[in-house]
mmCIF file of C-alpha atoms in Angstrom:
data_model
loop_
_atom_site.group_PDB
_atom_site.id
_atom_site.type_symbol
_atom_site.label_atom_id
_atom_site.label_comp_id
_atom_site.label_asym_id
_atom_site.label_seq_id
_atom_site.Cartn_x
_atom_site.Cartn_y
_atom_site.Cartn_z
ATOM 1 C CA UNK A 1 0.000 0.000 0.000
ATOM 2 C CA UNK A 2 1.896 2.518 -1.310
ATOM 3 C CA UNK A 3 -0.921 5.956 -0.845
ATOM 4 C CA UNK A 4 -4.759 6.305 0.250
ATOM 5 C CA UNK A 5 -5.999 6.490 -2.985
ATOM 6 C CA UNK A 6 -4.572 2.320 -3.640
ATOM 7 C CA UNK A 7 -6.367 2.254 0.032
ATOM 8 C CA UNK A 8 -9.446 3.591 -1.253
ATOM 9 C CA UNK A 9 -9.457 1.316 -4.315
ATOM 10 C CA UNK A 10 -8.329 -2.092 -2.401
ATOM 11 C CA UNK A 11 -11.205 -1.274 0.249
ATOM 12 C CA UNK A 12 -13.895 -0.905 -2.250
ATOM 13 C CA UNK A 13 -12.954 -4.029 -3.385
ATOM 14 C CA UNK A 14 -12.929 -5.821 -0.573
ATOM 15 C CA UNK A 15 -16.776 -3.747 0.133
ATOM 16 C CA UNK A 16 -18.303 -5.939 -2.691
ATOM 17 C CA UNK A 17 -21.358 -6.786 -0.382
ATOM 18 C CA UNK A 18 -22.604 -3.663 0.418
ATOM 19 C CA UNK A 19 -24.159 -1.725 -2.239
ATOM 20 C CA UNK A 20 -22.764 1.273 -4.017
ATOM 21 C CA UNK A 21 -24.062 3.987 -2.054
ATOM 22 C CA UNK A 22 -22.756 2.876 0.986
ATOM 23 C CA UNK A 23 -20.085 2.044 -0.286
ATOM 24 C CA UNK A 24 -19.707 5.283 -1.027
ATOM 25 C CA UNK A 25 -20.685 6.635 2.785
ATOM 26 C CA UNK A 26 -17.712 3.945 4.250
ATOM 27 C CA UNK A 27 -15.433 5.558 1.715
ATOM 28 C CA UNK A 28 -16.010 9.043 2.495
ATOM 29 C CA UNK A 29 -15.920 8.350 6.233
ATOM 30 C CA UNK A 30 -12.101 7.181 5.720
ATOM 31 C CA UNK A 31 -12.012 10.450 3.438
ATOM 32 C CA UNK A 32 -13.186 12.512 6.153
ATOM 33 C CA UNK A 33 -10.996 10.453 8.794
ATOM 34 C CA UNK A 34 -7.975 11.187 6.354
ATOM 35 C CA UNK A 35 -8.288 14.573 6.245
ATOM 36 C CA UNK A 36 -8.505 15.436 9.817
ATOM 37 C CA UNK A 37 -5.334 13.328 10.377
ATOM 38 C CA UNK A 38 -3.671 15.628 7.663
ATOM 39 C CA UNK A 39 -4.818 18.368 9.368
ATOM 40 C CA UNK A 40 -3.180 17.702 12.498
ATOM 41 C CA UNK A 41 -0.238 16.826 11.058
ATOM 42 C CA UNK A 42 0.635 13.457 10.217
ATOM 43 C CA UNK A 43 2.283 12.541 7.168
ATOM 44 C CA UNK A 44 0.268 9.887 4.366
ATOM 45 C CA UNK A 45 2.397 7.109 5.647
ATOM 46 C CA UNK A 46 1.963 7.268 8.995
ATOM 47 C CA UNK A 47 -1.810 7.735 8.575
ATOM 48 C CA UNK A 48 -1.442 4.588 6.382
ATOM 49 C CA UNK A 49 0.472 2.633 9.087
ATOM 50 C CA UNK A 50 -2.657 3.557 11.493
ATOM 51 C CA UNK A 51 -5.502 2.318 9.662
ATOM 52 C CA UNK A 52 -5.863 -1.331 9.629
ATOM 53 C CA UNK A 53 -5.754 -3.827 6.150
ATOM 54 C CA UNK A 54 -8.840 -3.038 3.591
ATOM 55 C CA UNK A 55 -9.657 -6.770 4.400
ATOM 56 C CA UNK A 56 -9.909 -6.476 7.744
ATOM 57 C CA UNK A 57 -12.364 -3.116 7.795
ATOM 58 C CA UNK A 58 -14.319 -4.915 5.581
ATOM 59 C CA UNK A 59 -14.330 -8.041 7.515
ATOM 60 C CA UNK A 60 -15.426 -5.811 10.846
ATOM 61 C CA UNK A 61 -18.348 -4.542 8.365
ATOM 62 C CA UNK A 62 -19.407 -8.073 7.495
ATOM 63 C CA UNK A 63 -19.213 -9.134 10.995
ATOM 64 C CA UNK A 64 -21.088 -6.077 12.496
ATOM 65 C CA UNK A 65 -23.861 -5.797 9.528
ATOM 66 C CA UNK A 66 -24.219 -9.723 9.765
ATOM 67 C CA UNK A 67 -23.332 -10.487 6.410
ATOM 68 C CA UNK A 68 -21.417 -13.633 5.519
ATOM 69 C CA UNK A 69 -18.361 -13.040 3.389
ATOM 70 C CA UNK A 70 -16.806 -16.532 3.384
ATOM 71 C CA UNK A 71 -15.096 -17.258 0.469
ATOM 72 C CA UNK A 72 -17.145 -19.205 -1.532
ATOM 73 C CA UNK A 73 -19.589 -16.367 -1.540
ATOM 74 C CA UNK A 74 -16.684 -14.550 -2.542
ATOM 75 C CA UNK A 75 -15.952 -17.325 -5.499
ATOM 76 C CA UNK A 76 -19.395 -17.741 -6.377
ATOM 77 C CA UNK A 77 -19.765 -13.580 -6.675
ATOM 78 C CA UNK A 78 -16.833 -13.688 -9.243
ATOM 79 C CA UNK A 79 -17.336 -16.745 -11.114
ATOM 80 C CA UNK A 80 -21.136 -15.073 -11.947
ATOM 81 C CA UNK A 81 -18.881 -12.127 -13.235
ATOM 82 C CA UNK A 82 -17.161 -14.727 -15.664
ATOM 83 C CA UNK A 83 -20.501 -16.490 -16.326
ATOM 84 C CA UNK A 84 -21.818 -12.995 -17.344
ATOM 85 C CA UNK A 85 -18.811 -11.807 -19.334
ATOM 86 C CA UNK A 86 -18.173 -15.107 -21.071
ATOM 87 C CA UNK A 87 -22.416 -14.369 -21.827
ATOM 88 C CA UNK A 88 -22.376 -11.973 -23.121
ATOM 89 C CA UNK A 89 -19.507 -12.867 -25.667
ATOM 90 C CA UNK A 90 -20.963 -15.812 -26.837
ATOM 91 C CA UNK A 91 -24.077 -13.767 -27.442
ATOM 92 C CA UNK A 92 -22.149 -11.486 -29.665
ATOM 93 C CA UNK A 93 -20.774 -14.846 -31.322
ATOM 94 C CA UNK A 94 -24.096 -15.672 -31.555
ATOM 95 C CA UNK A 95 -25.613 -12.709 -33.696
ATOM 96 C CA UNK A 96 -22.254 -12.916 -36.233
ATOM 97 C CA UNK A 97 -22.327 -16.517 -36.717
ATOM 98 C CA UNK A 98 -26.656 -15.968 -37.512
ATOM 99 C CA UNK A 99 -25.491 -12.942 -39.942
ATOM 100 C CA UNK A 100 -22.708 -15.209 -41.619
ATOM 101 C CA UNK A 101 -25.500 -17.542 -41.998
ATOM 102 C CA UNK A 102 -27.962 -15.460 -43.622
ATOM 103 C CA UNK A 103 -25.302 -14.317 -45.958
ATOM 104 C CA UNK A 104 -24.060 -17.831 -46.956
ATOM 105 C CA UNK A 105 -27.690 -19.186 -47.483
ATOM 106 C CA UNK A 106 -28.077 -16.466 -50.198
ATOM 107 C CA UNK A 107 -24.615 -17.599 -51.509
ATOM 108 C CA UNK A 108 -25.793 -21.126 -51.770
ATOM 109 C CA UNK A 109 -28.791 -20.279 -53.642
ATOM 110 C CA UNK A 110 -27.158 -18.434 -55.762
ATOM 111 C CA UNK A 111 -24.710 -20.851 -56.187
ATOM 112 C CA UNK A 112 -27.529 -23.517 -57.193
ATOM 113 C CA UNK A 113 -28.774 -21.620 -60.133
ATOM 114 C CA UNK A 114 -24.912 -20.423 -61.408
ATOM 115 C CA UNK A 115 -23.306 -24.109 -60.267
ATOM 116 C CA UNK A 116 -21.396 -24.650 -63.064
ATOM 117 C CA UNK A 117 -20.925 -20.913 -64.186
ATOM 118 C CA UNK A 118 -19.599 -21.160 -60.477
ATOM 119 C CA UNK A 119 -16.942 -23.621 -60.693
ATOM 120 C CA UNK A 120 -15.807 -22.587 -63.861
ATOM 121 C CA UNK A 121 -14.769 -19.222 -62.169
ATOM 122 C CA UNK A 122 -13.546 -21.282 -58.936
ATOM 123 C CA UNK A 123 -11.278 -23.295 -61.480
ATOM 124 C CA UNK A 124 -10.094 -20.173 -62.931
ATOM 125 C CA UNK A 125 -9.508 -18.629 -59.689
ATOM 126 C CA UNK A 126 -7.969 -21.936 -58.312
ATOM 127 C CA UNK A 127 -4.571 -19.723 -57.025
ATOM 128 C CA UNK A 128 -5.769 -16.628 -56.456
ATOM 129 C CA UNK A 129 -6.467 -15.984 -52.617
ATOM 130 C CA UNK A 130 -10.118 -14.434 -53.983
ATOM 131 C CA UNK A 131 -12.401 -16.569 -53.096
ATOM 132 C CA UNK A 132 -15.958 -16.720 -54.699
ATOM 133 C CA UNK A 133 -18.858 -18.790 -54.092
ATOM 134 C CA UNK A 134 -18.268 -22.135 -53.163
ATOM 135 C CA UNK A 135 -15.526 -24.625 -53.350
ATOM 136 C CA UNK A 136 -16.147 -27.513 -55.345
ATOM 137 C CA UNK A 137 -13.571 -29.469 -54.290
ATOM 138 C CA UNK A 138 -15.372 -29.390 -50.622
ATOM 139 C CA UNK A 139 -18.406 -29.530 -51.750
ATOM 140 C CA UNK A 140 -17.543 -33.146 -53.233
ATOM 141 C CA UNK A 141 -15.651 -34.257 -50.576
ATOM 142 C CA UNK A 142 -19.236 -33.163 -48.279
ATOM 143 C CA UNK A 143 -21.026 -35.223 -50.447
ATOM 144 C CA UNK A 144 -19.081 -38.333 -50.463
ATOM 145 C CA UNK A 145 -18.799 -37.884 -46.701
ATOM 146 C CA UNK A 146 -22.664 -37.501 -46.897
ATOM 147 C CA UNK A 147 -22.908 -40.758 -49.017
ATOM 148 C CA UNK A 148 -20.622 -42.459 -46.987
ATOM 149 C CA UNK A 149 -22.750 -42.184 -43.814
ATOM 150 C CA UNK A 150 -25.542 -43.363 -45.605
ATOM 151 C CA UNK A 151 -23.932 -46.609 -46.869
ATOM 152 C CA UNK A 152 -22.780 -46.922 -43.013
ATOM 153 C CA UNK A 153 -26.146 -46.493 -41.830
ATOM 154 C CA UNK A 154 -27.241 -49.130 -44.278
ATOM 155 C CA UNK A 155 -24.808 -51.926 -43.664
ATOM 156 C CA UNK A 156 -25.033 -50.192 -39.878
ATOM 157 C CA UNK A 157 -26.964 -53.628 -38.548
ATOM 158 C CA UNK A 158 -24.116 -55.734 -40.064
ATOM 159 C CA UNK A 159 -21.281 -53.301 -38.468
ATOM 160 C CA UNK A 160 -23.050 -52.388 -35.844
ATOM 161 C CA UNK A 161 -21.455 -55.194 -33.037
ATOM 162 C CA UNK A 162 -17.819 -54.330 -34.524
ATOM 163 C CA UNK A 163 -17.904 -50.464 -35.007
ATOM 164 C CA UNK A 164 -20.429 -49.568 -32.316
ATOM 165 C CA UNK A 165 -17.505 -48.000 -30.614
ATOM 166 C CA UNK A 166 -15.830 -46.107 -33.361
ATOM 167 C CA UNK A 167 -19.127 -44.866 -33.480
ATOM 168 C CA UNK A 168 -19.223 -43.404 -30.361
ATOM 169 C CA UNK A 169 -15.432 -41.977 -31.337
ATOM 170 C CA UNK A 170 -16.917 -40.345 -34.902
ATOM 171 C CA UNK A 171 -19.913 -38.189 -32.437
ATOM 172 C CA UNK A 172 -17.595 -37.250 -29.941
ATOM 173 C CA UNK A 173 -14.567 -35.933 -32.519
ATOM 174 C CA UNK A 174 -17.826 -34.740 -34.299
ATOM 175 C CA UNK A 175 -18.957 -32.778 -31.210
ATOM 176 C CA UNK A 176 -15.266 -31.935 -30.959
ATOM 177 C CA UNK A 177 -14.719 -30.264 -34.223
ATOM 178 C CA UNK A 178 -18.027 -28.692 -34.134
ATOM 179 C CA UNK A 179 -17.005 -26.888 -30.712
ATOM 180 C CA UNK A 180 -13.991 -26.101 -32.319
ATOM 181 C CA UNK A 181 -14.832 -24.794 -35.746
ATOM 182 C CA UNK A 182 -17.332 -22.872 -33.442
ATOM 183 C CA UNK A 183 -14.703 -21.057 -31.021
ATOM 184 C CA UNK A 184 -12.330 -20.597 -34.175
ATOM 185 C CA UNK A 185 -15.190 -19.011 -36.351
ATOM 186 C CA UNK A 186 -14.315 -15.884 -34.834
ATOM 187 C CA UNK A 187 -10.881 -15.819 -36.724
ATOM 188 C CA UNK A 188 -12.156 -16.794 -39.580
ATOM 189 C CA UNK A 189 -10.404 -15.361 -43.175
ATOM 190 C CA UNK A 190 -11.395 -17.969 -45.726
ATOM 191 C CA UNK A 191 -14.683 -19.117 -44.531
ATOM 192 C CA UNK A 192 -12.933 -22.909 -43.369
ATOM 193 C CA UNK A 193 -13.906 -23.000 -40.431
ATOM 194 C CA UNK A 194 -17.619 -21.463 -41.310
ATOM 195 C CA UNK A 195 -17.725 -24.662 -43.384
ATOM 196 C CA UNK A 196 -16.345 -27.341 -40.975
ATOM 197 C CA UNK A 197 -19.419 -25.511 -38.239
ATOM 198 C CA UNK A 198 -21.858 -25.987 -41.047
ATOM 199 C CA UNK A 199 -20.811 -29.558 -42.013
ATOM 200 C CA UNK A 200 -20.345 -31.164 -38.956
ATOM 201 C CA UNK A 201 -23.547 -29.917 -37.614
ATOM 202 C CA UNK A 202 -25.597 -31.333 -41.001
ATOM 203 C CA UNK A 203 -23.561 -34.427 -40.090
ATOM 204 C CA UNK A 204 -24.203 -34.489 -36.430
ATOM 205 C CA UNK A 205 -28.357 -34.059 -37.006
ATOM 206 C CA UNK A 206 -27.820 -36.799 -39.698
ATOM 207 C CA UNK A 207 -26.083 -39.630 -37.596
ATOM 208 C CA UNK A 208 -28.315 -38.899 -34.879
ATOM 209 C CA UNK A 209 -30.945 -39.162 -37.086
ATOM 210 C CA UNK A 210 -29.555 -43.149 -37.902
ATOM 211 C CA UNK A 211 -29.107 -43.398 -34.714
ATOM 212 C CA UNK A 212 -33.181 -42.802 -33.345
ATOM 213 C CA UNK A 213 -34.287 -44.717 -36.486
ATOM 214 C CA UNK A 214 -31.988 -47.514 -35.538
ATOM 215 C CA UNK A 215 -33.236 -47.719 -31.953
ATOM 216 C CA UNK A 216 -36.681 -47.645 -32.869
ATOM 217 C CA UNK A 217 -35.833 -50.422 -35.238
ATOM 218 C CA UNK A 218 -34.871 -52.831 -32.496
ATOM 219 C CA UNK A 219 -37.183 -51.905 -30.314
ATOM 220 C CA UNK A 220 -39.862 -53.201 -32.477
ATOM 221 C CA UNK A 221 -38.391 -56.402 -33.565
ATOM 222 C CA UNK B 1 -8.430 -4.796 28.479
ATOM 223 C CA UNK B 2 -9.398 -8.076 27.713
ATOM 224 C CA UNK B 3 -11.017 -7.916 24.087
ATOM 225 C CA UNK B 4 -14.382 -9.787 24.363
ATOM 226 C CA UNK B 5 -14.642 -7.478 26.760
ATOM 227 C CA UNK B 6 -14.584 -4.448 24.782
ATOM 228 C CA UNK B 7 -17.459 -5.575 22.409
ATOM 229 C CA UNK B 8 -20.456 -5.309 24.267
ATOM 230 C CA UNK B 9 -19.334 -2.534 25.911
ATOM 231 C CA UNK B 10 -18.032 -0.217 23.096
ATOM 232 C CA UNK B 11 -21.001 0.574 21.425
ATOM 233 C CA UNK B 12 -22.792 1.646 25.053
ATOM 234 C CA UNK B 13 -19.865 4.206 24.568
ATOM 235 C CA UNK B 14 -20.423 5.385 21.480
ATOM 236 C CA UNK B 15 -24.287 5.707 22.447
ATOM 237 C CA UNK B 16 -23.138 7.947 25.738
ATOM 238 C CA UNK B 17 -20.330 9.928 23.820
ATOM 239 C CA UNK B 18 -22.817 10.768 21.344
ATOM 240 C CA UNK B 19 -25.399 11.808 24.034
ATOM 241 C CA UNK B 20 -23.068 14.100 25.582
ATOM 242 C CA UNK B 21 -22.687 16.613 22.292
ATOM 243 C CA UNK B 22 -23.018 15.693 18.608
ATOM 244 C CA UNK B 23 -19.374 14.522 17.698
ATOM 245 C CA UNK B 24 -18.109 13.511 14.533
ATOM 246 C CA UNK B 25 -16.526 10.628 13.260
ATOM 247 C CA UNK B 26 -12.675 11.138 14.167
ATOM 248 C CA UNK B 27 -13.668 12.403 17.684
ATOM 249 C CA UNK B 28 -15.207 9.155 18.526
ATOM 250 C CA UNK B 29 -12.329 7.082 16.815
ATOM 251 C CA UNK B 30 -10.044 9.358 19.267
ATOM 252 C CA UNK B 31 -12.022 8.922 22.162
ATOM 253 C CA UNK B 32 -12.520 5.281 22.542
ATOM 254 C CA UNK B 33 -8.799 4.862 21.253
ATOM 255 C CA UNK B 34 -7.569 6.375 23.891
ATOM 256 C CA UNK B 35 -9.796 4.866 26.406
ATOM 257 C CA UNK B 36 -10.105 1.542 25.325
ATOM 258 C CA UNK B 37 -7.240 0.828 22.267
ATOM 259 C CA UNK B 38 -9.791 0.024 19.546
ATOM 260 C CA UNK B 39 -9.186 1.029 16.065
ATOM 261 C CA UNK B 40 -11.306 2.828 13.702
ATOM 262 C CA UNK B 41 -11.515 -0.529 11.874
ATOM 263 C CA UNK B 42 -13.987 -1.561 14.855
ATOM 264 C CA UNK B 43 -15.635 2.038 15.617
ATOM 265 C CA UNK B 44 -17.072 2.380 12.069
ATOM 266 C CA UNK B 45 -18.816 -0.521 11.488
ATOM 267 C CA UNK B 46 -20.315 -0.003 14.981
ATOM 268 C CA UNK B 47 -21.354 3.832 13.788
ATOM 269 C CA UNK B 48 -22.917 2.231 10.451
ATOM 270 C CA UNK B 49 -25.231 -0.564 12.299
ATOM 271 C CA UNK B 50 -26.005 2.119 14.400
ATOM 272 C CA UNK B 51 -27.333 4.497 12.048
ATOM 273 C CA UNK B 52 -28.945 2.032 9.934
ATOM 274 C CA UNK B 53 -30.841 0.767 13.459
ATOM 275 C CA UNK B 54 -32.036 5.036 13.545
ATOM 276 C CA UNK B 55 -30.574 4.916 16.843
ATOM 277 C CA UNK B 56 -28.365 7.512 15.255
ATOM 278 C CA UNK B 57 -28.934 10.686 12.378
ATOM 279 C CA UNK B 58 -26.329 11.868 10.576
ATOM 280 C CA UNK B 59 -26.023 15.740 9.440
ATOM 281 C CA UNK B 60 -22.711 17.449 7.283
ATOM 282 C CA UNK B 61 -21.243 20.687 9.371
ATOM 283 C CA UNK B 62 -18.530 22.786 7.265
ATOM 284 C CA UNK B 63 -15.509 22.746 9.285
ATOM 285 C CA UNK B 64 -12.970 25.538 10.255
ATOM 286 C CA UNK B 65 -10.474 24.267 8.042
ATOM 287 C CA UNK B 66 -10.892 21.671 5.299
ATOM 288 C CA UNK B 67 -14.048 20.227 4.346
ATOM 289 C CA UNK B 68 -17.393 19.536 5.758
ATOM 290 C CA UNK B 69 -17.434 16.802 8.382
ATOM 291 C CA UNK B 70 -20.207 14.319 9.354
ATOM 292 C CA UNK B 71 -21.878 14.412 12.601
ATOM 293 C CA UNK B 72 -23.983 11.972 14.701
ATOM 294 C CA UNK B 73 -26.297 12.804 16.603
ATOM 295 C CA UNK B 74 -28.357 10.579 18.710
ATOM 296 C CA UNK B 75 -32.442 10.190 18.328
ATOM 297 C CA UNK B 76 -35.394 9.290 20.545
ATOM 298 C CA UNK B 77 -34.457 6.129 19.908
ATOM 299 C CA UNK B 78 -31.413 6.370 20.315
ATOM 300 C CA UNK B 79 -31.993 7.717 23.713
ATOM 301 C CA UNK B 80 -34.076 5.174 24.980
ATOM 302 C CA UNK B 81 -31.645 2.308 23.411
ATOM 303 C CA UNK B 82 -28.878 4.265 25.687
ATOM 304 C CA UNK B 83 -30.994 3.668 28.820
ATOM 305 C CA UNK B 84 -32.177 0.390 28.357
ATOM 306 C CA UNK B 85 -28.499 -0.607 27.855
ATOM 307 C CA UNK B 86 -27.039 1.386 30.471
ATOM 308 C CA UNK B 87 -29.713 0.081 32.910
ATOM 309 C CA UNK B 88 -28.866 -3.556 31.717
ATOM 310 C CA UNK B 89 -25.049 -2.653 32.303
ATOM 311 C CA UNK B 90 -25.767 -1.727 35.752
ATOM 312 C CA UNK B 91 -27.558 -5.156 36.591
ATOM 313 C CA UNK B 92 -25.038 -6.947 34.771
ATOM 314 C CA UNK B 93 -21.994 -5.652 36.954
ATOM 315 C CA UNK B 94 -23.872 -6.146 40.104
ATOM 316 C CA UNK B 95 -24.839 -9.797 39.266
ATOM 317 C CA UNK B 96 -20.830 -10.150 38.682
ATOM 318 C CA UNK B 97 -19.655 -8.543 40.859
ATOM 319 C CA UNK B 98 -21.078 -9.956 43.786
ATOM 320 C CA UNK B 99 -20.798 -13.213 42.047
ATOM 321 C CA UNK B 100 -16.889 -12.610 42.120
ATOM 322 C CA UNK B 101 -17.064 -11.208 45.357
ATOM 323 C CA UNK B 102 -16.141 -7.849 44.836
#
């Protein structure tokens, strides 16, 4: 504690219980305690050395006022500040990743009616870091993912007793990426991870799609 | 002095102090420091709970030098708080004392 105003500052802190206004009467009483010890002559530092810790006024206030200040009220008081911040971010993450959204749904349709138009210009603009519309090179490698999982889900019964737990691998590195590709959207230049968020998730809804229609299958044999 | 002492019997000396003439907040601190060795850390808190109970009002008075200073001042209340503890003081040292044989 180097001066009163750090004194000030630490012992508002350590006032988090008691609302702002009086924390604002505790902090003008010190003020006002301050002062007169100026007046009569003592130096910042002593006046410092006289008044006890920040956490110990505010522990006396607790005590006297018969609030609890234990530490896990303490914890639970700042991880809510977290909670709320981290909130608040993802709610901002939220509203970009629905605009991105909107704008790539009009891409795709667009893309429908212009597909080959489309990858003629893609092929063209193969090295150039433009990018335009779609990539067709994904876009096959999404479908013969897509087919793939559909041929799996067909021979699934046959599989099913060997792979059942490379199964339960695929969802969670599925849930994985899809976290991922989430957090990482934020950063992203090239629209890659936009399109691992978008294909895992039609993936995801898919397999647990198989999944309900196989469990309803053995139920009613 | 013992300090579980000091607790009960501090704020029946803030009450009285108070009674005497409207003091402000470094007075009091002085006062029972030099009576009793307790710190402002203690005296304020006391001074809050007390003025949130209405047993005391608070007014600002400019000083002579510096900048306006906040006084108590004790209410009905207040008053009749003072007497009920004082009273209950009074019992309480007789029961111990004779108890101790003093």
């Amino acid at each position: 504690m180097n001066n009163f105003n750090s004194f000030l500052r630490n012992l508002e802190k350590n006032l988090y219980f008691f609302s702002g206004e009086e924390i604002e009467q505790i902090l003008l009483d010190y003020k006002e305690l301050y002062n007169v010890k100026l007046e009569s002559g003592k130096t910042e530092q002593e006046i410092l050395k006289e008044l006890d810790s920040p956490t110990q006024i505010a522990n006396n206030f607790a005590k006297e006022m018969n609030l609890k200040t234990s530490s896990v009220s303490k914890m639970f008081i700042n991880t809510k500040k977290t909670l709320k911040k981290y909130l608040n971010k993802s709610s901002k993450n939220y509203k970009k990743i629905k605009n991105n959204l909107k704008i790539k749904k009009q891409n795709v349709r667009y893309k429908g009616k212009n597909f080959i138009k489309n990858y003629k210009e893609n092929k063209e603009s193969k090295f150039t870091k433009e990018k335009k519309g779609g990539n067709f090179f994904f876009d096959v490698i999404k479908n013969i993912f897509y087919f793939f999982i559909f041929i799996c889900t067909l021979c699934f019964k046959f599989i099913r007793r060997i792979c059942s737990f490379a199964v339960w691998v695929s969802i969670v590195v599925l849930v994985l990426i899809y976290i991922l590709s989430f957090v990482f959207i934020e950063i992203d230049f090239y629209g890659f991870y936009y399109r691992l968020f978008e294909t895992t998730a039609i993936i995801g809804y898919i397999m647990c799609a198989t999944i309900i229609i196989l469990l309803l299958k053995d139920k009613s044999e | 002095m013992n300090k579980e002492f000091k607790k009960g019997v501090i704020e029946i000396c803030v009450l009285n102090f108070i009674k005497e003439e409207d003091r402000y907040g470094y007075q009091i601190v002085q006062e029972l420091d030099a009576k009793f060795k307790v710190k402002e850390s203690t005296i304020y808190p006391i001074l809050k709970r007390l003025h949130k109970d209405e047993l005391l009002s608070t007014y600002l008075k400019e000083s002579i030098s510096g900048p306006a200073r906040k006084y108590y001042k004790l209410t009905d209340k207040g008053e009749e708080k003072l007497e009920e503890l004082l009273h209950g003081w009074k019992d309480f040292v007789q029961i111990v004392n004779e108890y101790l044989g003093i």
